[in-house]
mmCIF file of C-alpha atoms in Angstrom:
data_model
loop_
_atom_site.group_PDB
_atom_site.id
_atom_site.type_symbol
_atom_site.label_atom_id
_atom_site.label_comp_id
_atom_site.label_asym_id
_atom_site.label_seq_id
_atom_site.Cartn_x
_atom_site.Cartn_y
_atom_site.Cartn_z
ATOM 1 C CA UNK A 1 13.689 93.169 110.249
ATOM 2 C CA UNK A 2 14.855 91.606 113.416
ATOM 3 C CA UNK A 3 12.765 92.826 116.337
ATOM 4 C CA UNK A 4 14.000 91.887 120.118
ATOM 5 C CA UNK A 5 12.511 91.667 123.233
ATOM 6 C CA UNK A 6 14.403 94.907 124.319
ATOM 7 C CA UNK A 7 16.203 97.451 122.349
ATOM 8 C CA UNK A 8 15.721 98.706 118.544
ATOM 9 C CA UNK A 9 14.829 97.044 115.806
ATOM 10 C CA UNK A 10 17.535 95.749 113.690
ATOM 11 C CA UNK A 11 18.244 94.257 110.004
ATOM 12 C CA UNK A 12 19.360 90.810 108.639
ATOM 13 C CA UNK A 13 22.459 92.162 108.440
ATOM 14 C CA UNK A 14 22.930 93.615 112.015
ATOM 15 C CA UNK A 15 21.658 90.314 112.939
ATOM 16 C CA UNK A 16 24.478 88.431 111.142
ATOM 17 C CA UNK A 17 27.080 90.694 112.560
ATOM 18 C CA UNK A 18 25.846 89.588 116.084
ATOM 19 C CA UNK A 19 25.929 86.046 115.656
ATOM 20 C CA UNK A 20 29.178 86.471 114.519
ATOM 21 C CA UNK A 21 30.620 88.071 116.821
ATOM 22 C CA UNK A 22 29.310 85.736 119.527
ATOM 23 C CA UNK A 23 30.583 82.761 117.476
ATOM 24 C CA UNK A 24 34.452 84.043 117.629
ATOM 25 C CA UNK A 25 33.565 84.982 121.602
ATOM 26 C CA UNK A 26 32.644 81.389 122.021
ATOM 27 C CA UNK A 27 35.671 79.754 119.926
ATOM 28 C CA UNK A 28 38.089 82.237 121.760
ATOM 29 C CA UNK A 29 36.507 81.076 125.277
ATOM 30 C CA UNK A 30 36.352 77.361 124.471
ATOM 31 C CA UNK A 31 40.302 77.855 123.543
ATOM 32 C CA UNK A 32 41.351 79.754 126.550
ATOM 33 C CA UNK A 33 39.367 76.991 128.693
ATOM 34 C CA UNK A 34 41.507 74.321 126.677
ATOM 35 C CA UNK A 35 44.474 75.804 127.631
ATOM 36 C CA UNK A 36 43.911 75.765 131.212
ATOM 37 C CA UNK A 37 42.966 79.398 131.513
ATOM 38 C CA UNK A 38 40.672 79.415 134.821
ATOM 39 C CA UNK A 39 37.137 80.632 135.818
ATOM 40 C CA UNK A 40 38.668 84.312 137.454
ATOM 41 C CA UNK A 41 40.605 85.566 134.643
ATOM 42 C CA UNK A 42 38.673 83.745 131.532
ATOM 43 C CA UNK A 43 36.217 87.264 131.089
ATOM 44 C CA UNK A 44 39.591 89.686 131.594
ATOM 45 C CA UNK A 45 41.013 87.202 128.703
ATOM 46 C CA UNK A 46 37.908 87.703 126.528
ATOM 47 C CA UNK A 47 37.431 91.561 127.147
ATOM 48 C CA UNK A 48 40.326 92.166 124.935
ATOM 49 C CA UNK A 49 38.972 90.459 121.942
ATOM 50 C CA UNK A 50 36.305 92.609 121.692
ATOM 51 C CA UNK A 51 36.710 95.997 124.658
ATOM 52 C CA UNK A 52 32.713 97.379 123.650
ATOM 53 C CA UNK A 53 30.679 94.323 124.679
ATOM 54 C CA UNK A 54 30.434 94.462 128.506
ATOM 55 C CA UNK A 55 30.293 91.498 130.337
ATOM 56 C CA UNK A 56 28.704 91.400 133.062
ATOM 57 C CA UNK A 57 28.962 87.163 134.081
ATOM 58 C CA UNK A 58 29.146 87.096 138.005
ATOM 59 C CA UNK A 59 28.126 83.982 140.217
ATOM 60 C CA UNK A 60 26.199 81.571 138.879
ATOM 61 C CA UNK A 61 26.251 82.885 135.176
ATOM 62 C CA UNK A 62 29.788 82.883 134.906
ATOM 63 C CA UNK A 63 29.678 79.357 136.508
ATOM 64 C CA UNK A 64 27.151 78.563 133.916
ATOM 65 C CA UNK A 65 28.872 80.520 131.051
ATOM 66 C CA UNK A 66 32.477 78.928 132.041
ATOM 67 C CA UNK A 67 31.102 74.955 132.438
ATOM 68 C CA UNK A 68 29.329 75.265 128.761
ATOM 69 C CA UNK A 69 32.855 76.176 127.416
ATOM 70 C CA UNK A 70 34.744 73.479 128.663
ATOM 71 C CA UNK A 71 32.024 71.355 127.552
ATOM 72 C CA UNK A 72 30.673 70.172 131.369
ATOM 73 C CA UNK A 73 27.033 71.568 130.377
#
């Protein structure tokens, strides 16, 4: 049993599912990045891969969340 600082506790395997998902977010962002796909329109890109998980990067976070993709973090 996984338990979180917020929300329920979950199992191994919801835990799995997670870091999966957030691998293919990351591998879909670092590609878009590669191709040139800028800071403004790199979340719109990345809402289609997956339309439930809200993202909510403004400001600094997306700054933060964009320069770690293209590898400047």
């Amino acid at each position: 049993t996984v338990v979180p600082g917020a929300g329920p506790a979950a199992t191994r395997a919801d835990l799995e599912a997670f870091k999966l998902r957030l691998e293919k977010l990351i591998a879909h962002g670092t590609e878009l990045v590669r191709k040139g796909v800028p800071k403004n329109r790199i979340l719109s890109a990345l809402k289609g891969d997956d339309p439930a998980w809200p993202f909510n990067f403004t400001g600094a976070k997306l700054d933060s969340f964009y320069a770690e993709l293209a590898g400047t973090k």
